[in-house]
Coordinates of C-alpha atoms in Angstrom, one line a residue:
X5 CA 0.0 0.0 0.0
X6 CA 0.7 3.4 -0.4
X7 CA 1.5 5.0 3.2
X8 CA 3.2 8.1 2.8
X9 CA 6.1 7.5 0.7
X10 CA 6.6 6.1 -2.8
X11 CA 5.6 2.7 -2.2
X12 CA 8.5 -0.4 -1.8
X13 CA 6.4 -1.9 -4.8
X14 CA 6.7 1.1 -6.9
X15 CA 10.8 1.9 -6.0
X16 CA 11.8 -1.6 -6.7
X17 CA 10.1 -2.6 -10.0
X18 CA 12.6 -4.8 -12.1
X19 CA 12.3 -5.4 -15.2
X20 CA 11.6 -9.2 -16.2
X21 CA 12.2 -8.4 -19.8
X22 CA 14.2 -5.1 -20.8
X23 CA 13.6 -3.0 -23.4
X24 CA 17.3 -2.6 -25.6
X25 CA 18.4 -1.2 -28.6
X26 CA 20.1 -3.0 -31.0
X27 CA 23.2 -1.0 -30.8
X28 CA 23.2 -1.3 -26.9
X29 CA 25.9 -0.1 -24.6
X30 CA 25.4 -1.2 -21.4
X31 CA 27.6 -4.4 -21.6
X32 CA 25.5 -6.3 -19.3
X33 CA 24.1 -9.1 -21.7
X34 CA 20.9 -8.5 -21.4
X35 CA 18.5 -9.1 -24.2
X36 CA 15.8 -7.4 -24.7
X37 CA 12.2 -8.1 -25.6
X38 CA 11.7 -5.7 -29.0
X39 CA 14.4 -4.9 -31.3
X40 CA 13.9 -1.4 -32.3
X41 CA 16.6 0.3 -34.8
X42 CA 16.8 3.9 -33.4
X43 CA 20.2 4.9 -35.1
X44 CA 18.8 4.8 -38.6
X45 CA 19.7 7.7 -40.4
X46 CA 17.1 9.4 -41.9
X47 CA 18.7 11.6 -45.1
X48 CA 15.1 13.4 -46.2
X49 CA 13.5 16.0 -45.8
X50 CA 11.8 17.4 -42.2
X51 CA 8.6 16.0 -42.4
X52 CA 10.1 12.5 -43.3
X53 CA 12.7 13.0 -40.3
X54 CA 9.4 14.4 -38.2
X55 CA 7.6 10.6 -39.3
X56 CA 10.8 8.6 -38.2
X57 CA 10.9 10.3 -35.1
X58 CA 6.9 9.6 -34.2
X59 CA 7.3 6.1 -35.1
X60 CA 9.7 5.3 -32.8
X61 CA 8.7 7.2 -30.1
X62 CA 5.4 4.7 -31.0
X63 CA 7.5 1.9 -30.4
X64 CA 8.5 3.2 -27.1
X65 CA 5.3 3.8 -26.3
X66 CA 3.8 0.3 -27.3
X67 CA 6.6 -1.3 -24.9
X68 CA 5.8 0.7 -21.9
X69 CA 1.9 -0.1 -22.6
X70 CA 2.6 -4.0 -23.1
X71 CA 5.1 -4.3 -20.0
X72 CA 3.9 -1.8 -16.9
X73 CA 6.5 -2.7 -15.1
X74 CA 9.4 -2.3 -17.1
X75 CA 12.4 -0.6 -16.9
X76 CA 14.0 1.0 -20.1
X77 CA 17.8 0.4 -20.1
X78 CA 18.8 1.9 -23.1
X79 CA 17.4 4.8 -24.5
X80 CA 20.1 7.8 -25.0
X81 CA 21.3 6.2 -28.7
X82 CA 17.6 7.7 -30.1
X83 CA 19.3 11.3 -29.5
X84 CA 20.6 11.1 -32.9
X85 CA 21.2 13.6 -35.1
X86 CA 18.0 13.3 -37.4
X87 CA 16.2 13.2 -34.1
X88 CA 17.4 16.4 -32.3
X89 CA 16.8 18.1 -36.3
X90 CA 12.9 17.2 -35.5
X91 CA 13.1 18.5 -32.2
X92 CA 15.0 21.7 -33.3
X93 CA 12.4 22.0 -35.7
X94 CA 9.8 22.1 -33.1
X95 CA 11.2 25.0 -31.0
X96 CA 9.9 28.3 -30.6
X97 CA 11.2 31.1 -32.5
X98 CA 12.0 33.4 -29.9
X99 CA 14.4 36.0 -30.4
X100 CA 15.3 36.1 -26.7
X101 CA 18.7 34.2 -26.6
X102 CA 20.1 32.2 -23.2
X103 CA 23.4 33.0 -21.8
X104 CA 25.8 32.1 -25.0
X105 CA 23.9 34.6 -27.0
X106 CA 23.1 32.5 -30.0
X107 CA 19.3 32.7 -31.3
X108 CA 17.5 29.8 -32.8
X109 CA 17.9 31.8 -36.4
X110 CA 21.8 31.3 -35.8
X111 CA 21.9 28.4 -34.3
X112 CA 20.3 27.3 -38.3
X113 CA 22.9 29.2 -40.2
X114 CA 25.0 26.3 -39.1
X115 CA 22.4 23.3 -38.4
X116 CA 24.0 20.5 -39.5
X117 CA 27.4 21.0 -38.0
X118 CA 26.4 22.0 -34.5
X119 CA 23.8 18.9 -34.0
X120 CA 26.8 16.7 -35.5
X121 CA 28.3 18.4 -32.8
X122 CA 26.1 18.3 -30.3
X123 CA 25.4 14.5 -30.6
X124 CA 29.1 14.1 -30.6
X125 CA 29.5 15.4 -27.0
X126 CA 26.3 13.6 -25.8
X127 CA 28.3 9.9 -27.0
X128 CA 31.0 10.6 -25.2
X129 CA 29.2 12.3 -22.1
X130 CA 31.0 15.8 -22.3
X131 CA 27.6 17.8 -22.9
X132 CA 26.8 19.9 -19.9
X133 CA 23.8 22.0 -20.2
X134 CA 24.6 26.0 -19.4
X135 CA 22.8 27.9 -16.5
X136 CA 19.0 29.0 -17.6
X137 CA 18.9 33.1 -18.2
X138 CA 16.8 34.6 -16.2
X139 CA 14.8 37.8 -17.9
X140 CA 11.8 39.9 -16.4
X141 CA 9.3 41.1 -18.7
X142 CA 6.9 43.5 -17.5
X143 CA 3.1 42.8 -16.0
X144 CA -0.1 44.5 -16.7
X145 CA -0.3 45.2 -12.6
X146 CA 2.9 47.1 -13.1
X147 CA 4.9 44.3 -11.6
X148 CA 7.4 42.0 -13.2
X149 CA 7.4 38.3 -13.4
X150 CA 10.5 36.1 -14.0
X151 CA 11.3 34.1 -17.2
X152 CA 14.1 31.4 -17.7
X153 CA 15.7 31.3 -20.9
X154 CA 17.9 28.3 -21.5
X155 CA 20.7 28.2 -24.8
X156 CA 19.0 26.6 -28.5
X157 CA 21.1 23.8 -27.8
X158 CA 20.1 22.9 -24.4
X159 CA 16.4 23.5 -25.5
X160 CA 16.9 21.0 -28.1
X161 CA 17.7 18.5 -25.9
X162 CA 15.4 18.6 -23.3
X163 CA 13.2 18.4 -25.9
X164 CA 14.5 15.1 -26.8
X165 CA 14.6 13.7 -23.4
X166 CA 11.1 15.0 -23.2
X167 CA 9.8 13.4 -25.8
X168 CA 11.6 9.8 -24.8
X169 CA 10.3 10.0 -21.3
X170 CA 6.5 11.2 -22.4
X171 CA 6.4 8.1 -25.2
X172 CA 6.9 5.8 -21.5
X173 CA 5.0 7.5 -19.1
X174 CA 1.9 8.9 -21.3
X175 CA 0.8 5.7 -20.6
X176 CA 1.2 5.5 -16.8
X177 CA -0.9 8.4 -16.0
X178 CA -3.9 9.0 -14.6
X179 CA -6.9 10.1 -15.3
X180 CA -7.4 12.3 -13.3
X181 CA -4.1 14.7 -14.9
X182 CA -5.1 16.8 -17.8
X183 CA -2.2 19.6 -17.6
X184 CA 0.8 19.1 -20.4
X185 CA -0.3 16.2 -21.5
X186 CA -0.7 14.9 -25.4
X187 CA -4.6 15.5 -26.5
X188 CA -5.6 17.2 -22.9
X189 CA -6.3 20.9 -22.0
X190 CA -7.5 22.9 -19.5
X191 CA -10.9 22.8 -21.2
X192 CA -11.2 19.2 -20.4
X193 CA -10.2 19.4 -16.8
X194 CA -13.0 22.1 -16.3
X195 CA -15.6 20.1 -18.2
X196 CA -14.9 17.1 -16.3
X197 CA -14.8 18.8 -12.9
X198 CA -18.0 20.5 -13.4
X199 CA -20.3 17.4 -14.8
X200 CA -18.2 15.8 -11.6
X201 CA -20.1 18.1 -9.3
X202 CA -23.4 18.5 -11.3
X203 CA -23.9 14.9 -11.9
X204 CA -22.0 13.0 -9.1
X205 CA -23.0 13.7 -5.1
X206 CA -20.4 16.0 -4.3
X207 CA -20.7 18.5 -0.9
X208 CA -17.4 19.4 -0.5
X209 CA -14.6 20.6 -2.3
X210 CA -10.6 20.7 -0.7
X211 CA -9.1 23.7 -3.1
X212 CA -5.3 23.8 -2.0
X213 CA -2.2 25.3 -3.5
X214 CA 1.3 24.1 -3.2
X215 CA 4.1 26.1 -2.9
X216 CA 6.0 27.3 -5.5
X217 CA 5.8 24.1 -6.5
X218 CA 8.4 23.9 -9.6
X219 CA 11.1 25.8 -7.5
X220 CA 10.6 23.1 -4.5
X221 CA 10.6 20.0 -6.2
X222 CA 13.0 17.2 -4.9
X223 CA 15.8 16.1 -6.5
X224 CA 16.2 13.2 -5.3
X225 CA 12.8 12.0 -5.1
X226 CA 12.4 13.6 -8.7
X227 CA 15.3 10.7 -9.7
X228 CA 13.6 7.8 -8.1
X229 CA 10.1 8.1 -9.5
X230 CA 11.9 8.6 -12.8
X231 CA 13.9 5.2 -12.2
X232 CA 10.7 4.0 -11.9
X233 CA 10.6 3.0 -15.5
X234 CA 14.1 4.4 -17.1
X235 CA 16.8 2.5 -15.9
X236 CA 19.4 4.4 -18.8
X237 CA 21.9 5.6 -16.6
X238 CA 23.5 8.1 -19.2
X239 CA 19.9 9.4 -19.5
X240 CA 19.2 10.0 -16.1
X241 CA 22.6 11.5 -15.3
X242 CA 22.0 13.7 -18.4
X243 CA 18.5 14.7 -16.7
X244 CA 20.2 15.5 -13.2
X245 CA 22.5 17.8 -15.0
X246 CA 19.6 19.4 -16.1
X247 CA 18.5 19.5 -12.8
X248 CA 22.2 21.1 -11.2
X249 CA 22.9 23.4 -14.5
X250 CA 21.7 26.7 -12.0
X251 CA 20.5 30.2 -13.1
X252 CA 22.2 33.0 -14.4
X253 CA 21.1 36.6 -13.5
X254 CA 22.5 39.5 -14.0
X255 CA 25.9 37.8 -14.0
X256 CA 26.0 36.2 -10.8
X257 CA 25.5 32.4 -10.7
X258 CA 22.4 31.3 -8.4
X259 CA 22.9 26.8 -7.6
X260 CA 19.9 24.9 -8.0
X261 CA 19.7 22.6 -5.7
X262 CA 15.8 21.8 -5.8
X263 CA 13.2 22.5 -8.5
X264 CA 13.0 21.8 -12.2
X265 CA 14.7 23.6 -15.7
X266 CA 13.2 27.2 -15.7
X267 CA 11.9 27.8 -19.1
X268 CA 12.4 24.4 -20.5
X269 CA 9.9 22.4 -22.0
X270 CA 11.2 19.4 -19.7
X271 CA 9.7 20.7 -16.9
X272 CA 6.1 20.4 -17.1
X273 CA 6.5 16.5 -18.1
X274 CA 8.8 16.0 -14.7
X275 CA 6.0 17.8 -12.5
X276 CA 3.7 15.5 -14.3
X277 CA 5.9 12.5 -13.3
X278 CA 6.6 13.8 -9.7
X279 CA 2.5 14.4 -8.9
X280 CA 1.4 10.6 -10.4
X281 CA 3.6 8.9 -7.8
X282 CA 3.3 11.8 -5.0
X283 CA -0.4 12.8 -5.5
X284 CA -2.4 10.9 -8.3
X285 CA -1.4 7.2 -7.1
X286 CA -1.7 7.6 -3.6
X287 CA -5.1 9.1 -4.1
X288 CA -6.4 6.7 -6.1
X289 CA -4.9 3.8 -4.6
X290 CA -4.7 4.3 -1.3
X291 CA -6.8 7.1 0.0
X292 CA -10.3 6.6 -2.0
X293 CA -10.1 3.3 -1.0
X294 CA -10.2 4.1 2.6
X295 CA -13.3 6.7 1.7
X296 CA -17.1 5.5 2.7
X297 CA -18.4 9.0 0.4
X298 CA -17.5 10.0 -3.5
X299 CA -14.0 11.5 -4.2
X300 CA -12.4 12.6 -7.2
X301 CA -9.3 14.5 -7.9
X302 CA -8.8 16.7 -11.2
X303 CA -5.4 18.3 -11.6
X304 CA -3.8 20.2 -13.8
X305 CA -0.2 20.4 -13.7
X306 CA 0.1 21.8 -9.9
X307 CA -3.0 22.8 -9.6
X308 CA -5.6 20.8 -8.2
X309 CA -9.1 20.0 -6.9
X310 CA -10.4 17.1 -5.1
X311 CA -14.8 16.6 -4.4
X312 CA -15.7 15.1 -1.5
X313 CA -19.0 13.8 -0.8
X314 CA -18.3 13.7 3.1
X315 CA -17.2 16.8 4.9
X316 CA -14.8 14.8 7.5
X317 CA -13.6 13.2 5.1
X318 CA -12.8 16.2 3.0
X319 CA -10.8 17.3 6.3
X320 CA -9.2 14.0 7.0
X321 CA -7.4 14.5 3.6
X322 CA -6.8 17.8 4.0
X323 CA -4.7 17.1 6.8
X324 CA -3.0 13.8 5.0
X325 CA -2.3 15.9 2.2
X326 CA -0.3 17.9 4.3
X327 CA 1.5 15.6 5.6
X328 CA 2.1 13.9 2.8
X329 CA 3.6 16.8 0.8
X330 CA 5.6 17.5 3.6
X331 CA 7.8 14.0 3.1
X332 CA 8.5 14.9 -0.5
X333 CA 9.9 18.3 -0.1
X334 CA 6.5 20.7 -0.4
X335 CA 4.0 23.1 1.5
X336 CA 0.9 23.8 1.1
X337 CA 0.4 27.6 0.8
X338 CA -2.2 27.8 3.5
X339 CA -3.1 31.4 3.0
X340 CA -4.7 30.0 -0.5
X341 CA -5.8 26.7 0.9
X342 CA -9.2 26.0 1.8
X343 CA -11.9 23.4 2.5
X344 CA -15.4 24.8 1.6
X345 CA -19.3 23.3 1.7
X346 CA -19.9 23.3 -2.2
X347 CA -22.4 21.1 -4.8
X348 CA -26.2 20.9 -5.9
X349 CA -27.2 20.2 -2.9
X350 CA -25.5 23.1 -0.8
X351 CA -26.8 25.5 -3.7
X352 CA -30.4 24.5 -3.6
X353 CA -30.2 24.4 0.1
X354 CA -28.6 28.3 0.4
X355 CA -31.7 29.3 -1.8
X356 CA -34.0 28.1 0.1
X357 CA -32.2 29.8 3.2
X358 CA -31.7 33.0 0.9
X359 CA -27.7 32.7 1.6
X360 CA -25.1 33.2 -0.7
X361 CA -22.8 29.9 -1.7
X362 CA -19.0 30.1 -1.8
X363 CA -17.0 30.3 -4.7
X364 CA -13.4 29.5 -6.3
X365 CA -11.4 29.7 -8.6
X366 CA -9.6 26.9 -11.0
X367 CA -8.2 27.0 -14.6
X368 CA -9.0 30.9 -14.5
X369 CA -12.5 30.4 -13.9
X370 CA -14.4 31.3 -11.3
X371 CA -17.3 28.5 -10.3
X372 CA -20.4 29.3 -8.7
X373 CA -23.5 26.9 -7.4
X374 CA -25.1 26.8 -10.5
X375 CA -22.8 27.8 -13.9
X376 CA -19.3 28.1 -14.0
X377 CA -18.7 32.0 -15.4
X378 CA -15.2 32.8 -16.7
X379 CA -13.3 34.9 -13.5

């Protein structure tokens, strides 16, 4: 059972049958149960190189659905070349460059040479991704809010590693997590919370915020929920030096020592992968199944709502949740926490009594007894 820490169950999985490449280099023997080619070099055009890369990334993704509890050994050899040209392609085209200076329109004056490059350094482990740039762009209540801007090249790569880890954990998730996720938005998350409380029996919601969550976020739990299913070592030490790279500012150097990539698109997907073990899985499988009322979570990247049917229990968890949180490294912002009586029945019964029903916020909505209104 789940009792608040990642489960022994879920730490130890071993793989019966490991997932290799053919061109495998972890000298241990092991054989795998799919042969799957990812060094073959694709010499057309993008949107052939685009279709190689989805249909491997398919094969990934058929391996981690057939075999739930396996653990993929070798996975850095699909950073090829023709791979990290897809995932350059899919960048943004900011202008904004990170600390070396170099935009994404320079960085393809001279494609070809500095992924040959690039891929050359990532074989023989000498790539190091550079402290994120931090910027502060103005807000429209006059204040300033804080960007990370990490190099082209170390943007290309986290996308890569994105897009390997995603393939084997799409198929792990819940539910119940709607944020950052392939063919899921916010729209969805807000349709499904509110046909949750119109249709199902729901008196009681538990609205809490953690933290700055993405600044707080434990390393070293971070590591073992990803060794969960990637047992690459190459890969994960290239993600913990993702994780260690730091933040640039003004020219002083800040260490990160917690939290994920600013600015990267790798960090959404390892928030995603922290909350399943941390939240999603210990809700589902071991809280709900304690519950005698309804319960259901919807989350969207950090934040979350959980219906209650039963007001104790609504508080019980409230106070687990806490706890819980508290073991892996986060708070609970208590000052925007709160457990309140909503649902059709509380509405109809505050207009019989002529009272006014609570309302909050999620997604950028406000929600009210009987319609959601946009806030």
């Amino acid at each position: 059972s789940i009792n608040g820490k990642i489960p022994q169950g879920i730490i130890h999985w071993q793989s019966d049958y490991p997932v290799v490449s053919v061109k495998s280099r972890n000298g241990d023997g092991e054989k795998g149960i799919a042969v799957i080619q990812w060094g073959v070099r694709d010499t057309s055009a993008r949107l052939r190189t685009g279709q190689q890369m989805r249909t491997k990334l398919a094969s990934l993704t058929l391996r981690a659905r057939e075999n739930p509890k396996d653990r993929f050994i070798s996975l850095m050899h699909l950073l090829t070349e023709d791979f990290l040209k897809g995932c350059f392609w899919e960048l943004k085209r900011d202008k904004v460059a990170g600390i070396d200076g170099v935009s994404v329109k320079e960085y393809e004056a001279r494609l070809k040479e500095n992924l040959r490059d690039l891929v050359g350094r990532l074989k023989a482990k000498k790539y190091k991704p550079q402290p994120v740039r931090r910027v502060y762009i103005p807000k429209s209540n006059g204040g300033k809010r804080g960007l990370g801007v990490p190099t082209v090249e170390d943007k290309i790569v986290q996308m890569g590693i994105k897009k390997i880890l995603e393939a084997i954990f799409e198929v792990d998730f819940l539910e119940v997590s709607f944020g950052f996720r392939p063919n899921r938005s916010c729209h969805q998350a807000l349709d499904v919370l509110d046909k949750t409380i119109m249709t199902k029996p729901v008196n009681y919601v538990v609205d809490m915020d953690i933290e700055k969550f993405f600044d707080t976020i434990d390393h070293k739990w971070l590591m073992k929920c990803l060794k969960q299913r990637i047992k690459d070592t190459s890969l994960l030490r290239l993600i913990v030096r993702f994780l260690k790279a730091g933040i640039m500012e003004e020219g002083k150097f800040y260490q990160t020592d917690k939290g994920t990539p600013q600015g990267g698109v790798l960090s959404p997907l390892l928030a995603n992968i922290y909350l399943h073990y941390i939240l999603d899985l210990w809700f589902e499988k071991k809280v709900k199944k304690e519950l005698r009322g309804f319960a259901q979570l919807v989350r969207y990247a950090d934040d979350f709502m959980v219906l209650f049917q039963n007001g104790t229990e609504a508080k019980v968890f409230g106070d687990e949740l806490r706890q819980r949180l508290d073991k892996f490294g986060l708070k609970i912002a208590e000052n925007k926490s709160r457990i309140m009586e909503f649902g059709r029945l509380v509405w109809q019964k505050a207009q019989k009594e002529g009272q006014r029903m609570a309302t909050f916020d999620f997604l950028g909505f406000t929600h009210y007894g009987d319609k959601t209104r946009k806030g």
